Amino acid sequence: RLEAAGTGAEADWRARELRRGLLRLGEGQAEAQLPQALNYDRAGLVSFRKGCYTGQEVVARLHYRGRAKKRWGLWQGRLAAAAVPGEKLADADGNACAEVLRCVGDSTGTSWLAALARVEDIGRPLRGAAGEALEPCALPYPVTED
């Protein structure tokens, strides 16, 4: 089950997981994404040299011939209400440009949002559903394309 917000040690732990680049998705969410969109290749969680798994050909083709157009990035801010998976985030002009995958609130009242966005929008400030400012946060591995 996906927690939208929380307080205390568990919430702080879940927020630390996101800051460390570990994204835990709810039931049915992971199947809708390619490993590259979830940064598995950047975090070293998928190998393109060995193994055999369902969808390997598609994943390898994207790795060797193309580039991921979307990846997950991390933003933080103070939200009026916890964001839910599927909720849209907007750029400075108000255009929807990212989709929330997970939102975790920590004990300080800060919300940490993992969102699927175009690679060029990762690292840019976004806005929440009520117009709240969301600042980008660096992950411990490179997200933008080489």
PDB file of C-alpha atoms in Angstrom:
ATOM      1  CA  ARG A   1       0.000   0.000   0.000  1.00  0.00           C
ATOM      2  CA  LEU A   2       1.236   3.504  -0.803  1.00  0.00           C
ATOM      3  CA  GLU A   3       1.438   6.017   2.009  1.00  0.00           C
ATOM      4  CA  ALA A   4       0.614   9.572   1.015  1.00  0.00           C
ATOM      5  CA  ALA A   5       1.989  11.251   4.126  1.00  0.00           C
ATOM      6  CA  GLY A   6       2.941  10.427   7.653  1.00  0.00           C
ATOM      7  CA  THR A   7       4.857  11.473  10.718  1.00  0.00           C
ATOM      8  CA  GLY A   8       7.485   9.945  12.929  1.00  0.00           C
ATOM      9  CA  ALA A   9      10.362   7.577  12.401  1.00  0.00           C
ATOM     10  CA  GLU A  10       8.701   5.473   9.680  1.00  0.00           C
ATOM     11  CA  ALA A  11       7.852   8.536   7.576  1.00  0.00           C
ATOM     12  CA  ASP A  12      11.392   9.889   7.968  1.00  0.00           C
ATOM     13  CA  TRP A  13      12.785   6.506   6.944  1.00  0.00           C
ATOM     14  CA  ARG A  14      10.592   6.410   3.814  1.00  0.00           C
ATOM     15  CA  ALA A  15      11.643   9.967   2.911  1.00  0.00           C
ATOM     16  CA  ARG A  16      15.314   8.959   3.324  1.00  0.00           C
ATOM     17  CA  GLU A  17      14.714   6.035   0.971  1.00  0.00           C
ATOM     18  CA  LEU A  18      13.514   8.433  -1.730  1.00  0.00           C
ATOM     19  CA  ARG A  19      16.463  10.790  -1.178  1.00  0.00           C
ATOM     20  CA  ARG A  20      18.769   7.787  -1.609  1.00  0.00           C
ATOM     21  CA  GLY A  21      17.150   6.986  -4.951  1.00  0.00           C
ATOM     22  CA  LEU A  22      15.124   3.980  -3.782  1.00  0.00           C
ATOM     23  CA  LEU A  23      11.618   4.139  -5.190  1.00  0.00           C
ATOM     24  CA  ARG A  24       9.036   1.688  -3.871  1.00  0.00           C
ATOM     25  CA  LEU A  25       5.898   1.632  -5.982  1.00  0.00           C
ATOM     26  CA  GLY A  26       2.413   0.485  -5.160  1.00  0.00           C
ATOM     27  CA  GLU A  27       0.751  -2.581  -6.573  1.00  0.00           C
ATOM     28  CA  GLY A  28       0.400  -2.405 -10.344  1.00  0.00           C
ATOM     29  CA  GLN A  29       2.565   0.710 -10.750  1.00  0.00           C
ATOM     30  CA  ALA A  30       5.893  -0.904 -11.673  1.00  0.00           C
ATOM     31  CA  GLU A  31       4.392  -2.991 -14.472  1.00  0.00           C
ATOM     32  CA  ALA A  32       3.337   0.191 -16.255  1.00  0.00           C
ATOM     33  CA  GLN A  33       6.921   1.511 -16.518  1.00  0.00           C
ATOM     34  CA  LEU A  34      10.105   0.499 -18.311  1.00  0.00           C
ATOM     35  CA  PRO A  35      13.130  -0.081 -16.056  1.00  0.00           C
ATOM     36  CA  GLN A  36      14.801   3.024 -17.522  1.00  0.00           C
ATOM     37  CA  ALA A  37      11.874   5.240 -16.447  1.00  0.00           C
ATOM     38  CA  LEU A  38      12.361   3.965 -12.898  1.00  0.00           C
ATOM     39  CA  ASN A  39      16.135   4.672 -13.134  1.00  0.00           C
ATOM     40  CA  TYR A  40      16.999   0.994 -12.642  1.00  0.00           C
ATOM     41  CA  ASP A  41      19.797   1.329 -15.199  1.00  0.00           C
ATOM     42  CA  ARG A  42      21.256   4.409 -13.467  1.00  0.00           C
ATOM     43  CA  ALA A  43      21.062   2.814 -10.017  1.00  0.00           C
ATOM     44  CA  GLY A  44      22.706  -0.418 -11.212  1.00  0.00           C
ATOM     45  CA  LEU A  45      19.582  -2.518 -10.619  1.00  0.00           C
ATOM     46  CA  VAL A  46      19.381  -4.018 -14.109  1.00  0.00           C
ATOM     47  CA  SER A  47      22.121  -5.601 -16.207  1.00  0.00           C
ATOM     48  CA  PHE A  48      22.255  -5.397 -19.989  1.00  0.00           C
ATOM     49  CA  ARG A  49      25.067  -7.948 -20.235  1.00  0.00           C
ATOM     50  CA  LYS A  50      23.506 -11.058 -18.751  1.00  0.00           C
ATOM     51  CA  GLY A  51      20.320 -12.656 -17.618  1.00  0.00           C
ATOM     52  CA  CYS A  52      17.016 -13.428 -19.163  1.00  0.00           C
ATOM     53  CA  TYR A  53      13.741 -11.874 -18.126  1.00  0.00           C
ATOM     54  CA  THR A  54      10.383 -10.992 -19.611  1.00  0.00           C
ATOM     55  CA  GLY A  55      10.682  -7.883 -21.752  1.00  0.00           C
ATOM     56  CA  GLN A  56      14.477  -8.028 -21.934  1.00  0.00           C
ATOM     57  CA  GLU A  57      14.561  -7.398 -25.690  1.00  0.00           C
ATOM     58  CA  VAL A  58      12.545  -4.178 -25.435  1.00  0.00           C
ATOM     59  CA  VAL A  59      14.566  -2.945 -22.463  1.00  0.00           C
ATOM     60  CA  ALA A  60      17.895  -3.740 -24.144  1.00  0.00           C
ATOM     61  CA  ARG A  61      16.805  -2.130 -27.420  1.00  0.00           C
ATOM     62  CA  LEU A  62      15.961   1.103 -25.606  1.00  0.00           C
ATOM     63  CA  HIS A  63      19.311   0.972 -23.807  1.00  0.00           C
ATOM     64  CA  TYR A  64      21.445   0.373 -26.898  1.00  0.00           C
ATOM     65  CA  ARG A  65      19.519   2.262 -29.584  1.00  0.00           C
ATOM     66  CA  GLY A  66      17.496   4.939 -27.911  1.00  0.00           C
ATOM     67  CA  ARG A  67      17.117   7.080 -24.868  1.00  0.00           C
ATOM     68  CA  ALA A  68      14.516   7.160 -22.170  1.00  0.00           C
ATOM     69  CA  LYS A  69      12.282  10.181 -22.710  1.00  0.00           C
ATOM     70  CA  LYS A  70      10.960  10.061 -19.146  1.00  0.00           C
ATOM     71  CA  ARG A  71      12.551   9.169 -15.832  1.00  0.00           C
ATOM     72  CA  TRP A  72      11.628   9.619 -12.217  1.00  0.00           C
ATOM     73  CA  GLY A  73      12.956  12.617 -10.372  1.00  0.00           C
ATOM     74  CA  LEU A  74      12.594  13.889  -6.816  1.00  0.00           C
ATOM     75  CA  TRP A  75      11.041  17.145  -5.626  1.00  0.00           C
ATOM     76  CA  GLN A  76      10.336  18.499  -2.147  1.00  0.00           C
ATOM     77  CA  GLY A  77       8.047  21.151  -0.737  1.00  0.00           C
ATOM     78  CA  ARG A  78       5.202  21.833   1.660  1.00  0.00           C
ATOM     79  CA  LEU A  79       1.875  20.696   0.237  1.00  0.00           C
ATOM     80  CA  ALA A  80      -1.617  21.762   1.284  1.00  0.00           C
ATOM     81  CA  ALA A  81      -2.724  18.126   0.835  1.00  0.00           C
ATOM     82  CA  ALA A  82      -0.699  14.987   0.159  1.00  0.00           C
ATOM     83  CA  ALA A  83      -0.234  14.238  -3.525  1.00  0.00           C
ATOM     84  CA  VAL A  84      -1.546  10.914  -4.794  1.00  0.00           C
ATOM     85  CA  PRO A  85      -0.122   8.648  -7.514  1.00  0.00           C
ATOM     86  CA  GLY A  86      -1.242   9.847 -10.925  1.00  0.00           C
ATOM     87  CA  GLU A  87      -1.626  13.482  -9.825  1.00  0.00           C
ATOM     88  CA  LYS A  88      -0.090  15.949 -12.281  1.00  0.00           C
ATOM     89  CA  LEU A  89       2.604  18.474 -11.409  1.00  0.00           C
ATOM     90  CA  ALA A  90       3.052  21.648 -13.436  1.00  0.00           C
ATOM     91  CA  ASP A  91       5.964  23.726 -14.679  1.00  0.00           C
ATOM     92  CA  ALA A  92       6.332  27.475 -14.060  1.00  0.00           C
ATOM     93  CA  ASP A  93       3.882  28.205 -16.911  1.00  0.00           C
ATOM     94  CA  GLY A  94       1.205  25.931 -15.437  1.00  0.00           C
ATOM     95  CA  ASN A  95       1.629  23.162 -18.012  1.00  0.00           C
ATOM     96  CA  ALA A  96       1.364  19.600 -16.693  1.00  0.00           C
ATOM     97  CA  CYS A  97       4.804  18.058 -17.095  1.00  0.00           C
ATOM     98  CA  ALA A  98       5.158  15.344 -14.439  1.00  0.00           C
ATOM     99  CA  GLU A  99       3.079  12.615 -12.811  1.00  0.00           C
ATOM    100  CA  VAL A 100       3.371  11.675  -9.143  1.00  0.00           C
ATOM    101  CA  LEU A 101       4.521   8.107  -8.513  1.00  0.00           C
ATOM    102  CA  ARG A 102       4.859   8.432  -4.746  1.00  0.00           C
ATOM    103  CA  CYS A 103       4.519  11.114  -2.077  1.00  0.00           C
ATOM    104  CA  VAL A 104       5.952  10.770   1.425  1.00  0.00           C
ATOM    105  CA  GLY A 105       5.672  13.337   4.191  1.00  0.00           C
ATOM    106  CA  ASP A 106       8.366  13.504   6.865  1.00  0.00           C
ATOM    107  CA  SER A 107       8.219  14.601  10.512  1.00  0.00           C
ATOM    108  CA  THR A 108       9.189  18.192   9.604  1.00  0.00           C
ATOM    109  CA  GLY A 109       6.117  18.657   7.397  1.00  0.00           C
ATOM    110  CA  THR A 110       8.084  18.429   4.163  1.00  0.00           C
ATOM    111  CA  SER A 111       6.613  16.352   1.353  1.00  0.00           C
ATOM    112  CA  TRP A 112       8.949  14.364  -0.885  1.00  0.00           C
ATOM    113  CA  LEU A 113       7.529  13.595  -4.324  1.00  0.00           C
ATOM    114  CA  ALA A 114       8.850  11.011  -6.743  1.00  0.00           C
ATOM    115  CA  ALA A 115       7.436  11.929 -10.130  1.00  0.00           C
ATOM    116  CA  LEU A 116       7.796  10.671 -13.681  1.00  0.00           C
ATOM    117  CA  ALA A 117       8.878  13.580 -15.874  1.00  0.00           C
ATOM    118  CA  ARG A 118      10.524  14.272 -19.187  1.00  0.00           C
ATOM    119  CA  VAL A 119      14.291  14.124 -18.772  1.00  0.00           C
ATOM    120  CA  GLU A 120      14.592  17.827 -19.640  1.00  0.00           C
ATOM    121  CA  ASP A 121      12.181  18.760 -16.809  1.00  0.00           C
ATOM    122  CA  ILE A 122      14.093  16.903 -14.102  1.00  0.00           C
ATOM    123  CA  GLY A 123      16.052  19.446 -12.088  1.00  0.00           C
ATOM    124  CA  ARG A 124      13.544  22.241 -12.709  1.00  0.00           C
ATOM    125  CA  PRO A 125      11.196  23.643 -10.049  1.00  0.00           C
ATOM    126  CA  LEU A 126       7.592  22.439 -10.367  1.00  0.00           C
ATOM    127  CA  ARG A 127       4.216  23.307  -8.848  1.00  0.00           C
ATOM    128  CA  GLY A 128       1.847  21.090  -6.866  1.00  0.00           C
ATOM    129  CA  ALA A 129      -1.913  20.780  -7.464  1.00  0.00           C
ATOM    130  CA  ALA A 130      -2.628  23.881  -5.338  1.00  0.00           C
ATOM    131  CA  GLY A 131       0.272  25.827  -6.858  1.00  0.00           C
ATOM    132  CA  GLU A 132       2.793  25.024  -4.117  1.00  0.00           C
ATOM    133  CA  ALA A 133       6.457  25.442  -5.015  1.00  0.00           C
ATOM    134  CA  LEU A 134       8.346  22.165  -5.389  1.00  0.00           C
ATOM    135  CA  GLU A 135      12.128  22.260  -5.498  1.00  0.00           C
ATOM    136  CA  PRO A 136      14.113  19.594  -7.349  1.00  0.00           C
ATOM    137  CA  CYS A 137      16.414  17.329  -5.344  1.00  0.00           C
ATOM    138  CA  ALA A 138      19.476  15.514  -6.608  1.00  0.00           C
ATOM    139  CA  LEU A 139      19.500  11.732  -6.570  1.00  0.00           C
ATOM    140  CA  PRO A 140      22.696   9.819  -5.736  1.00  0.00           C
ATOM    141  CA  TYR A 141      23.114   8.804  -9.389  1.00  0.00           C
ATOM    142  CA  PRO A 142      22.868  10.790 -12.640  1.00  0.00           C
ATOM    143  CA  VAL A 143      19.365  10.951 -14.083  1.00  0.00           C
ATOM    144  CA  THR A 144      19.835  13.128 -17.149  1.00  0.00           C
ATOM    145  CA  GLU A 145      21.110  11.559 -20.348  1.00  0.00           C
ATOM    146  CA  ASP A 146      24.825  11.503 -21.128  1.00  0.00           C
TER     147      ASP A 146
END
